Coordinates of N, CA and C in Angstrom, one line a residue:
Chain A
X1 N -25.8 -1.6 28.9 CA -25.7 -0.3 28.3 C -24.7 -0.5 27.1
X2 N -25.1 -0.1 26.0 CA -24.1 -0.2 24.8 C -23.0 0.6 24.9
X3 N -21.8 0.1 24.4 CA -20.7 1.0 24.5 C -20.6 2.3 23.7
X4 N -21.4 2.3 22.7 CA -21.5 3.5 21.8 C -22.9 3.7 21.7
X5 N -23.5 5.0 22.0 CA -25.1 4.9 21.7 C -25.3 6.2 20.8
X6 N -26.2 6.2 20.0 CA -26.4 7.3 19.0 C -28.0 7.6 19.0
X7 N -28.4 8.8 18.7 CA -29.7 9.0 18.5 C -30.3 8.1 17.5
X8 N -31.5 7.4 17.8 CA -32.0 6.5 16.9 C -32.4 7.0 15.5
X9 N -32.9 8.2 15.6 CA -33.5 8.6 14.3 C -34.8 8.0 14.1
X10 N -35.2 7.9 12.7 CA -34.7 8.6 11.6 C -34.9 10.2 11.6
X11 N -34.2 11.0 10.9 CA -34.2 12.3 11.0 C -34.6 12.6 9.5
X12 N -35.7 13.5 9.3 CA -36.5 13.9 8.2 C -36.3 15.3 8.2
X13 N -35.7 15.9 7.1 CA -35.3 17.4 7.3 C -35.5 18.0 5.8
X14 N -36.0 19.3 5.9 CA -36.0 19.9 4.5 C -34.5 20.4 4.0
X15 N -34.4 20.5 2.7 CA -33.2 21.1 2.3 C -33.0 22.3 3.0
X16 N -31.6 22.5 3.4 CA -31.3 24.0 3.9 C -31.3 23.8 5.3
X17 N -31.8 22.7 6.0 CA -31.9 22.7 7.4 C -30.6 22.5 8.1
X18 N -30.5 22.7 9.3 CA -29.2 22.2 10.1 C -29.7 21.0 11.0
X19 N -29.0 20.1 11.1 CA -29.4 19.1 11.8 C -28.1 18.5 12.7
X20 N -28.3 18.2 13.8 CA -27.4 17.7 14.8 C -27.4 16.2 15.2
X21 N -26.4 15.3 15.2 CA -26.4 14.1 15.7 C -25.6 14.1 16.9
X22 N -26.1 13.3 17.9 CA -25.4 13.1 19.2 C -24.9 11.5 19.3
X23 N -23.7 11.3 20.1 CA -23.3 10.1 20.3 C -22.5 10.0 21.7
X24 N -23.0 9.0 22.5 CA -22.3 8.9 23.8 C -21.5 7.6 23.9
X25 N -20.4 7.6 24.7 CA -19.5 6.4 24.7 C -19.4 6.2 26.3
X26 N -19.2 5.0 26.6 CA -19.2 4.3 27.8 C -17.7 4.4 28.4
X27 N -16.8 4.0 27.5 CA -15.4 3.8 28.1 C -14.4 5.1 28.1
X28 N -14.2 5.6 29.3 CA -13.2 6.8 29.3 C -12.0 6.5 28.8
X29 N -11.6 5.2 28.5 CA -10.2 5.1 27.9 C -10.4 5.3 26.3
X30 N -11.4 5.7 25.8 CA -11.6 5.8 24.4 C -10.5 7.0 23.9
X31 N -9.8 6.7 22.8 CA -8.9 7.4 22.4 C -9.0 8.2 20.9
X32 N -9.8 7.3 20.3 CA -10.1 8.0 18.8 C -11.5 8.0 18.5
X33 N -11.9 9.1 17.8 CA -13.5 9.2 17.5 C -13.5 9.7 16.1
X34 N -14.6 9.1 15.4 CA -14.9 9.3 14.2 C -16.4 9.3 13.8
X35 N -16.7 10.1 12.8 CA -18.0 9.8 12.1 C -17.7 9.3 10.7
X36 N -18.5 8.3 10.4 CA -18.5 7.6 9.0 C -20.0 7.8 8.5
X37 N -20.0 7.7 7.0 CA -21.3 8.1 6.4 C -21.5 6.4 5.6
X38 N -22.5 6.1 5.5 CA -23.0 4.9 4.9 C -24.0 5.1 4.0
X39 N -24.0 5.0 2.7 CA -25.1 5.1 1.8 C -25.8 3.8 1.7
X40 N -26.8 3.6 1.2 CA -27.7 2.4 1.0 C -27.0 1.3 0.4
X41 N -26.6 0.2 0.9 CA -26.0 -0.9 0.1 C -24.7 -0.5 -0.5
X42 N -23.8 0.3 0.4 CA -22.6 0.7 0.0 C -21.6 0.6 1.4
X43 N -20.4 0.5 1.2 CA -19.8 0.5 2.4 C -19.5 1.9 3.3
X44 N -19.1 1.7 4.6 CA -19.0 2.9 5.3 C -17.8 3.7 4.9
X45 N -17.8 5.0 4.9 CA -16.8 5.9 4.5 C -16.6 6.9 5.4
X46 N -15.2 7.4 5.7 CA -14.9 8.2 6.8 C -15.4 9.6 6.4
X47 N -16.3 10.3 7.3 CA -16.7 11.6 7.1 C -15.9 12.6 7.7
X48 N -15.4 12.3 8.8 CA -14.5 13.2 9.5 C -13.8 12.6 10.8
X49 N -12.8 12.8 11.3 CA -12.3 12.4 12.6 C -12.8 13.4 13.5
X50 N -12.8 13.1 14.8 CA -13.1 14.1 15.7 C -12.1 14.4 16.8
X51 N -11.6 15.5 16.7 CA -10.7 16.0 17.7 C -11.1 16.8 19.0
X52 N -10.1 16.8 19.9 CA -10.6 17.3 21.2 C -10.9 19.0 21.1
X53 N -10.5 19.5 20.1 CA -10.6 21.0 20.1 C -11.8 21.3 19.2
X54 N -12.5 20.2 18.5 CA -13.6 20.4 17.6 C -12.8 20.5 16.4
X55 N -13.7 20.2 15.3 CA -13.1 20.3 14.0 C -14.2 20.6 13.0
X56 N -13.9 21.4 11.8 CA -15.0 21.7 10.9 C -14.4 21.5 9.5
X57 N -15.4 20.9 8.6 CA -15.1 20.7 7.2 C -16.1 21.1 6.4
X58 N -16.1 22.2 5.9 CA -17.2 22.8 5.1 C -18.5 23.1 6.0
X59 N -19.4 22.3 5.6 CA -21.0 22.2 6.4 C -21.0 21.5 7.4
X60 N -19.8 20.8 7.8 CA -19.8 19.7 8.7 C -19.1 20.1 9.9
X61 N -19.5 20.2 11.3 CA -18.8 20.3 12.3 C -18.9 19.3 13.4
X62 N -17.7 18.9 13.8 CA -17.7 17.8 14.9 C -17.2 18.4 16.0
X63 N -17.8 17.8 17.2 CA -17.4 18.3 18.5 C -17.1 16.9 19.5
X64 N -16.2 17.1 20.3 CA -15.8 16.2 21.3 C -15.9 16.7 22.8
X65 N -16.5 16.0 23.6 CA -16.6 16.5 25.2 C -16.3 15.3 26.0
X66 N -14.9 15.2 26.3 CA -14.3 14.0 27.0 C -14.9 14.0 28.4
X67 N -15.3 15.2 29.0 CA -15.8 15.1 30.3 C -17.1 14.3 30.2
X68 N -18.0 14.7 29.3 CA -19.3 14.1 29.3 C -19.3 12.8 28.4
X69 N -18.3 12.6 27.9 CA -18.1 11.3 26.9 C -19.2 11.5 25.9
X70 N -19.0 12.5 25.0 CA -20.2 12.8 24.1 C -19.5 13.2 22.8
X71 N -20.1 13.1 21.7 CA -19.4 13.4 20.4 C -20.8 13.8 19.7
X72 N -20.4 15.0 18.9 CA -21.7 15.4 18.0 C -21.5 15.7 16.5
X73 N -22.2 15.7 15.7 CA -22.1 16.1 14.3 C -23.1 17.0 14.1
X74 N -22.5 18.4 13.6 CA -23.4 19.2 13.1 C -23.5 19.3 11.5
X75 N -24.6 19.3 10.8 CA -24.6 19.4 9.4 C -25.5 20.8 9.0
X76 N -24.8 21.7 8.5 CA -25.5 23.0 8.0 C -26.0 23.0 6.6
X77 N -27.0 23.7 6.4 CA -27.3 23.8 5.0 C -27.5 22.6 4.3
X78 N -28.3 21.6 4.8 CA -28.4 20.2 4.5 C -28.6 20.2 2.8
X79 N -27.9 19.3 2.3 CA -28.2 18.9 0.8 C -29.1 17.7 0.7
X80 N -29.7 17.4 -0.3 CA -30.2 16.0 -0.7 C -29.2 15.1 -0.7
X81 N -28.0 15.4 -1.1 CA -26.9 14.2 -1.1 C -26.4 13.9 0.3
X82 N -26.9 14.7 1.4 CA -26.5 14.2 2.8 C -27.3 13.2 3.1
X83 N -28.4 12.8 2.4 CA -29.3 11.5 2.8 C -28.5 10.3 3.0
X84 N -28.1 9.8 4.1 CA -27.4 8.5 4.4 C -27.5 8.2 5.8
X85 N -26.8 7.0 6.3 CA -26.8 6.7 7.7 C -25.6 7.2 8.2
X86 N -25.4 7.8 9.3 CA -24.1 8.4 10.0 C -23.9 7.5 10.9
X87 N -22.7 7.1 11.1 CA -22.1 6.2 12.1 C -21.1 6.7 12.9
X88 N -21.4 6.6 14.3 CA -20.3 7.1 15.3 C -19.5 6.1 15.7
X89 N -18.0 6.3 15.5 CA -17.1 5.2 15.8 C -16.2 5.7 16.8
X90 N -15.9 4.7 17.8 CA -15.1 5.1 19.0 C -13.9 4.0 19.1
X91 N -12.7 4.2 19.2 CA -11.7 3.2 19.1 C -10.9 3.3 20.5
X92 N -10.7 2.2 21.2 CA -9.9 2.3 22.2 C -8.5 1.6 22.2
X93 N -7.5 2.5 22.6 CA -6.2 2.2 22.4 C -5.9 0.8 23.3
X94 N -6.6 0.5 24.3 CA -6.3 -0.5 25.2 C -6.6 -1.7 24.5
X95 N -7.3 -1.8 23.4 CA -7.8 -3.2 22.9 C -7.4 -3.1 21.4
X96 N -6.3 -3.7 21.2 CA -5.7 -3.5 19.9 C -6.5 -3.6 18.9
X97 N -6.8 -2.7 17.8 CA -7.6 -2.7 16.6 C -9.0 -2.8 16.6
X98 N -9.5 -2.7 17.9 CA -11.0 -2.6 17.9 C -11.8 -1.3 17.9
X99 N -12.6 -1.1 16.9 CA -13.2 0.0 16.7 C -14.8 -0.5 17.0
X100 N -15.6 0.5 17.8 CA -16.7 0.1 18.2 C -17.8 1.1 17.4
X101 N -18.9 0.6 16.7 CA -19.6 1.5 16.0 C -21.0 1.6 16.8
X102 N -21.5 2.9 16.9 CA -22.9 3.0 17.1 C -23.8 2.5 16.1
X103 N -25.1 2.4 16.5 CA -26.1 1.8 15.5 C -26.5 2.6 14.4
X104 N -26.1 3.8 14.4 CA -26.2 4.6 13.1 C -27.4 5.5 13.4
X105 N -27.3 6.7 12.7 CA -28.8 7.6 12.5 C -28.8 7.8 11.0
X106 N -30.1 7.4 10.6 CA -30.4 7.7 9.3 C -31.1 9.1 9.2
X107 N -30.5 9.8 8.0 CA -30.8 11.2 7.7 C -31.4 11.2 6.2
X108 N -32.6 11.7 6.2 CA -33.3 11.9 4.8 C -33.4 13.5 4.8
X109 N -32.9 14.0 3.7 CA -33.0 15.5 3.4 C -34.2 15.4 2.2
X110 N -35.0 16.2 2.4 CA -36.2 16.4 1.4 C -36.2 17.4 0.6
X111 N -36.6 17.7 -0.7 CA -36.6 19.0 -1.2 C -37.6 19.9 -0.8
Chain B
X1 N -13.1 5.4 -6.6 CA -12.8 4.0 -6.4 C -12.2 3.8 -5.1
X2 N -12.8 2.6 -4.4 CA -12.2 2.1 -3.1 C -10.8 1.6 -3.3
X3 N -10.0 1.8 -2.3 CA -8.6 1.4 -2.4 C -8.5 -0.1 -1.6
X4 N -9.6 -0.5 -1.4 CA -9.7 -1.9 -0.7 C -10.4 -2.5 -1.6
X5 N -9.9 -3.6 -2.1 CA -10.8 -4.3 -3.3 C -11.1 -5.6 -2.7
X6 N -12.4 -6.0 -2.9 CA -13.0 -7.3 -2.4 C -13.6 -8.1 -3.5
X7 N -13.4 -9.3 -3.4 CA -14.0 -10.2 -4.5 C -14.5 -11.6 -3.6
X8 N -15.6 -12.1 -4.3 CA -16.5 -11.5 -5.2 C -17.3 -10.5 -4.7
X9 N -18.3 -9.8 -5.4 CA -19.0 -8.8 -4.9 C -20.3 -9.4 -4.4
X10 N -20.8 -10.5 -5.0 CA -22.0 -11.4 -4.7 C -21.6 -12.8 -4.7
X11 N -22.1 -13.5 -3.8 CA -21.8 -15.0 -3.6 C -23.1 -15.7 -3.0
X12 N -23.5 -16.6 -3.7 CA -24.5 -17.6 -3.2 C -24.0 -18.8 -3.1
X13 N -24.2 -19.5 -1.8 CA -23.8 -20.7 -1.5 C -24.7 -21.6 -0.8
X14 N -24.5 -23.0 -0.9 CA -25.3 -24.0 -0.2 C -24.7 -24.1 1.2
X15 N -25.3 -24.8 2.1 CA -24.9 -25.1 3.5 C -23.7 -26.0 3.5
X16 N -23.5 -26.7 2.3 CA -22.3 -27.6 2.5 C -21.2 -27.2 1.5
X17 N -21.4 -26.1 1.1 CA -20.2 -25.6 0.2 C -19.2 -25.0 1.0
X18 N -18.0 -24.9 0.3 CA -16.8 -24.3 0.9 C -16.5 -23.2 -0.3
X19 N -16.3 -22.0 0.3 CA -16.0 -20.9 -0.5 C -15.0 -19.8 0.0
X20 N -14.5 -18.9 -0.5 CA -13.7 -18.0 0.1 C -14.0 -16.5 -0.4
X21 N -13.8 -15.5 0.6 CA -13.8 -14.1 0.2 C -12.5 -13.7 0.2
X22 N -12.2 -12.7 -0.7 CA -10.9 -12.2 -0.9 C -10.7 -10.7 -0.6
X23 N -9.6 -10.2 -0.1 CA -9.5 -8.8 0.2 C -8.2 -8.4 -0.2
X24 N -7.9 -7.4 -1.0 CA -6.5 -6.8 -1.3 C -6.4 -5.2 -0.8
X25 N -5.2 -4.9 -0.4 CA -5.1 -3.6 -0.2 C -3.5 -3.2 -0.4
X26 N -3.3 -2.2 -1.3 CA -2.0 -1.7 -1.5 C -1.5 -0.2 -1.1
X27 N -2.0 0.0 0.3 CA -1.7 1.2 0.8 C -0.6 1.2 1.9
X28 N -0.3 -0.1 1.9 CA 0.9 -0.3 3.0 C 0.4 -0.5 4.3
X29 N -1.0 -0.4 4.4 CA -1.6 -0.7 5.7 C -1.1 -1.9 6.4
X30 N -1.1 -1.9 7.9 CA -0.5 -3.1 8.5 C -1.6 -3.6 9.4
X31 N -2.9 -3.2 9.4 CA -3.9 -3.9 10.2 C -5.1 -4.1 9.2
X32 N -5.4 -5.3 9.2 CA -6.8 -5.7 8.3 C -7.9 -6.3 9.1
X33 N -9.1 -6.2 8.6 CA -10.3 -6.5 9.5 C -11.2 -7.2 8.5
X34 N -11.9 -8.0 9.3 CA -13.3 -8.6 8.6 C -14.3 -8.1 9.5
X35 N -15.5 -7.4 8.8 CA -16.6 -7.0 9.6 C -17.7 -7.7 9.0
X36 N -18.9 -8.1 9.6 CA -20.2 -8.6 9.2 C -21.1 -7.6 9.3
X37 N -22.1 -7.3 8.3 CA -23.2 -6.3 8.4 C -24.3 -6.8 7.9
X38 N -25.4 -6.8 9.0 CA -26.8 -7.4 8.5 C -27.6 -5.9 8.2
X39 N -28.6 -6.2 7.4 CA -29.6 -5.1 7.0 C -29.8 -4.1 8.2
X40 N -29.8 -2.8 8.0 CA -30.1 -1.8 9.0 C -29.4 -2.0 10.5
X41 N -28.2 -2.6 10.3 CA -27.5 -2.8 11.7 C -25.9 -2.1 11.4
X42 N -25.2 -2.0 12.4 CA -24.0 -1.4 12.0 C -23.0 -2.6 11.8
X43 N -21.9 -2.3 11.2 CA -20.9 -3.4 11.1 C -20.3 -4.0 12.3
X44 N -20.1 -5.3 12.4 CA -19.8 -6.1 13.5 C -18.5 -6.7 13.3
X45 N -17.5 -6.4 14.2 CA -16.2 -6.6 14.0 C -16.1 -8.4 14.3
X46 N -15.4 -9.0 13.3 CA -15.2 -10.4 13.3 C -13.5 -10.8 13.7
X47 N -12.7 -10.1 12.9 CA -11.4 -10.6 13.1 C -10.4 -9.3 12.9
X48 N -9.4 -9.2 13.6 CA -8.5 -8.3 13.2 C -7.2 -9.0 12.9
X49 N -6.4 -8.5 12.0 CA -5.0 -9.0 11.8 C -4.0 -7.6 12.0
X50 N -3.0 -7.7 12.9 CA -2.1 -6.7 13.1 C -0.8 -7.3 12.6
X51 N 0.0 -6.6 11.7 CA 1.2 -7.1 11.1 C 1.3 -8.6 10.9
X52 N 0.1 -8.9 10.0 CA -0.1 -10.4 9.7 C -0.5 -11.5 10.6
X53 N -0.5 -10.8 11.9 CA -0.9 -11.9 12.8 C -2.5 -11.6 13.6
X54 N -3.1 -12.7 13.8 CA -4.4 -12.5 14.2 C -4.4 -11.9 15.6
X55 N -4.9 -10.7 15.9 CA -4.9 -10.1 17.2 C -6.3 -10.1 17.8
X56 N -7.4 -10.2 17.3 CA -8.6 -10.3 17.6 C -9.5 -11.2 17.0
X57 N -10.0 -12.1 17.7 CA -11.1 -13.0 17.0 C -12.4 -12.6 18.0
X58 N -13.5 -12.2 17.5 CA -14.7 -11.8 18.3 C -15.5 -13.1 18.4
X59 N -14.9 -14.2 18.9 CA -15.6 -15.4 19.2 C -16.6 -15.9 17.9
X60 N -15.9 -15.6 16.8 CA -16.6 -16.0 15.7 C -16.6 -17.6 15.6
X61 N -17.9 -18.2 15.0 CA -17.8 -19.6 14.7 C -16.9 -20.1 13.8
X62 N -16.4 -21.4 14.2 CA -15.2 -22.0 13.4 C -15.5 -22.1 11.8
X63 N -16.9 -22.0 11.6 CA -17.2 -22.1 10.2 C -16.6 -21.1 9.4
X64 N -16.2 -20.0 10.1 CA -15.3 -18.7 9.5 C -14.0 -18.8 9.9
X65 N -13.2 -19.0 8.7 CA -11.7 -18.9 9.2 C -11.1 -18.1 8.4
X66 N -10.2 -17.1 9.1 CA -9.5 -16.0 8.4 C -8.2 -16.4 8.1
X67 N -7.5 -15.8 7.1 CA -6.2 -16.1 6.8 C -5.7 -14.8 6.1
X68 N -4.4 -14.6 6.5 CA -3.7 -13.5 6.0 C -2.2 -13.7 5.5
X69 N -2.4 -14.1 4.0 CA -1.2 -14.7 3.6 C 0.0 -13.7 3.6
X70 N -0.1 -12.4 3.4 CA 0.9 -11.6 3.3 C 0.2 -10.0 3.9
X71 N 0.9 -9.1 3.8 CA 0.5 -7.9 4.5 C -0.5 -7.1 3.5
X72 N -0.9 -7.5 2.0 CA -1.6 -6.9 1.4 C -3.0 -7.8 1.3
X73 N -3.0 -9.0 1.7 CA -4.0 -9.8 1.3 C -4.8 -10.3 2.7
X74 N -6.1 -10.5 2.5 CA -6.9 -11.1 3.7 C -8.0 -12.0 3.1
X75 N -8.0 -13.1 3.5 CA -9.0 -14.1 3.3 C -10.0 -14.2 4.1
X76 N -11.2 -14.9 3.9 CA -12.3 -15.5 4.7 C -12.9 -16.6 4.2
X77 N -12.3 -17.8 4.7 CA -12.8 -19.1 4.2 C -14.0 -19.5 4.9
X78 N -14.9 -19.8 4.1 CA -16.4 -20.3 4.5 C -16.7 -21.7 4.5
X79 N -17.2 -22.4 5.4 CA -17.5 -23.8 5.2 C -18.7 -24.1 6.3
X80 N -19.6 -24.7 5.6 CA -20.8 -25.2 6.4 C -21.5 -24.0 7.1
X81 N -21.9 -23.0 6.2 CA -22.6 -21.9 6.8 C -23.9 -22.1 7.1
X82 N -24.6 -21.2 7.8 CA -26.0 -21.3 8.0 C -26.8 -20.1 7.2
X83 N -28.1 -20.2 6.9 CA -28.9 -19.2 6.3 C -28.6 -17.9 7.1
X84 N -28.5 -17.9 8.4 CA -28.5 -16.7 9.1 C -27.1 -15.9 9.0
X85 N -26.2 -16.6 8.5 CA -24.8 -16.1 8.0 C -25.0 -15.0 6.9
X86 N -26.2 -15.1 6.2 CA -26.1 -14.2 5.1 C -26.1 -12.9 5.5
X87 N -25.3 -12.2 4.8 CA -24.8 -10.6 5.2 C -23.9 -10.0 4.3
X88 N -23.6 -8.7 4.4 CA -22.7 -8.1 3.6 C -21.3 -8.2 4.5
X89 N -20.3 -8.7 4.0 CA -19.2 -9.1 4.6 C -18.0 -7.9 4.1
X90 N -17.6 -7.2 5.2 CA -16.8 -6.0 4.8 C -15.3 -6.2 5.1
X91 N -14.4 -6.0 4.5 CA -12.9 -6.0 4.8 C -12.5 -4.6 4.9
X92 N -11.8 -4.2 5.7 CA -11.2 -2.9 6.1 C -9.6 -3.0 6.3
X93 N -9.0 -1.9 6.2 CA -7.7 -1.7 6.5 C -7.4 -0.3 7.3
X94 N -6.3 -0.4 8.1 CA -5.9 0.9 8.7 C -4.3 0.7 8.8
X95 N -3.6 2.0 8.9 CA -2.2 2.0 9.0 C -1.7 1.1 10.0
X96 N -2.4 1.3 11.2 CA -1.9 0.6 12.2 C -3.0 0.1 13.2
X97 N -2.7 -0.3 14.5 CA -3.7 -0.7 15.4 C -3.4 0.0 16.7
X98 N -3.4 -0.6 17.8 CA -3.3 0.3 19.0 C -2.3 1.2 19.2
X99 N -2.5 2.1 20.1 CA -1.4 2.9 20.5 C -0.9 3.9 19.3
X100 N -1.5 3.9 18.2 CA -1.2 4.9 17.1 C -2.1 6.1 17.1
X101 N -1.7 7.2 16.6 CA -2.4 8.5 16.6 C -3.7 8.2 15.8
X102 N -4.6 9.1 16.1 CA -5.9 9.0 15.4 C -5.9 8.8 13.9
X103 N -5.2 9.5 13.2 CA -5.2 9.4 11.8 C -4.9 7.9 11.2
X104 N -4.0 7.3 12.0 CA -3.4 6.0 11.6 C -4.4 4.7 11.9
X105 N -5.6 5.3 12.8 CA -6.5 4.3 13.0 C -7.8 4.6 12.0
X106 N -7.8 5.1 11.0 CA -8.9 5.3 10.1 C -9.0 4.2 9.4
X107 N -10.3 3.6 9.5 CA -10.7 2.4 8.5 C -11.1 2.8 7.2
X108 N -10.5 2.1 6.3 CA -10.8 2.2 4.8 C -11.6 0.9 4.5
X109 N -12.7 1.0 4.1 CA -13.5 -0.3 3.8 C -13.5 -0.5 2.4
X110 N -13.6 -1.8 2.0 CA -13.9 -2.2 0.7 C -15.4 -2.3 0.4
X111 N -15.8 -2.5 -0.7 CA -17.3 -2.4 -1.2 C -18.1 -3.6 -0.7
X112 N -17.5 -4.5 -0.2 CA -18.2 -5.6 0.4 C -18.4 -6.7 -0.3
X113 N -18.5 -7.9 0.2 CA -19.1 -9.1 -0.4 C -20.4 -9.6 0.0
X114 N -21.5 -9.5 -0.9 CA -22.9 -9.8 -0.1 C -23.0 -11.3 -0.4
X115 N -23.2 -11.8 0.7 CA -23.2 -13.4 0.7 C -24.8 -13.9 1.1
X116 N -25.0 -14.7 0.4 CA -26.4 -15.5 0.6 C -26.3 -17.0 0.7
X117 N -26.6 -17.4 2.0 CA -26.5 -18.8 2.1 C -28.1 -19.5 2.0
X118 N -28.0 -20.5 1.2 CA -29.5 -21.1 1.0 C -29.7 -22.3 1.7

């Protein structure tokens, strides 16, 4: 079983749709959680950190459920510019400096 | 503009060549990383330097040799590579490593060096 598993996608949605991505992790010692966005042939960039209380940044909402070892990302009112690959990242403080990436979920928003 | 600068952006080398990839950051970050990324795959960790010391080597073949001359610089020396080593090589940095709060663990990536081995 992979340490971090994401919905494989791809997700193809119309503009204005709401889309949700899920991610599960296997190591209960995980301490830090993130969603990164990667555009084609570009580097990953931090979209948002994920906190236990859940957090929101504009149209984006991230949730963490430690009991179920599950992270989610909700995108409301999708824009064409949201088209990208979304990477779930989990970091274990028991292993200095190692962040584990999910395989990524590709989103295409169509007009 | 990215705050982690990588050079060169593109590199083509033969299997007998020796080349180096360079990475620089001036954010005062104390952890630096090399990742390898193949097409349609996530970044794969290669090495981690924490306070200029190598803390993680993910069983990377010796034809890849990392070097951290100081807290701002990270190099990856390449020698006798194979065609399957062709990939995007990403450098990243973070404020710290294990045991620190979430914000300190955020990775900032450079734009990458796209390597082709002939």
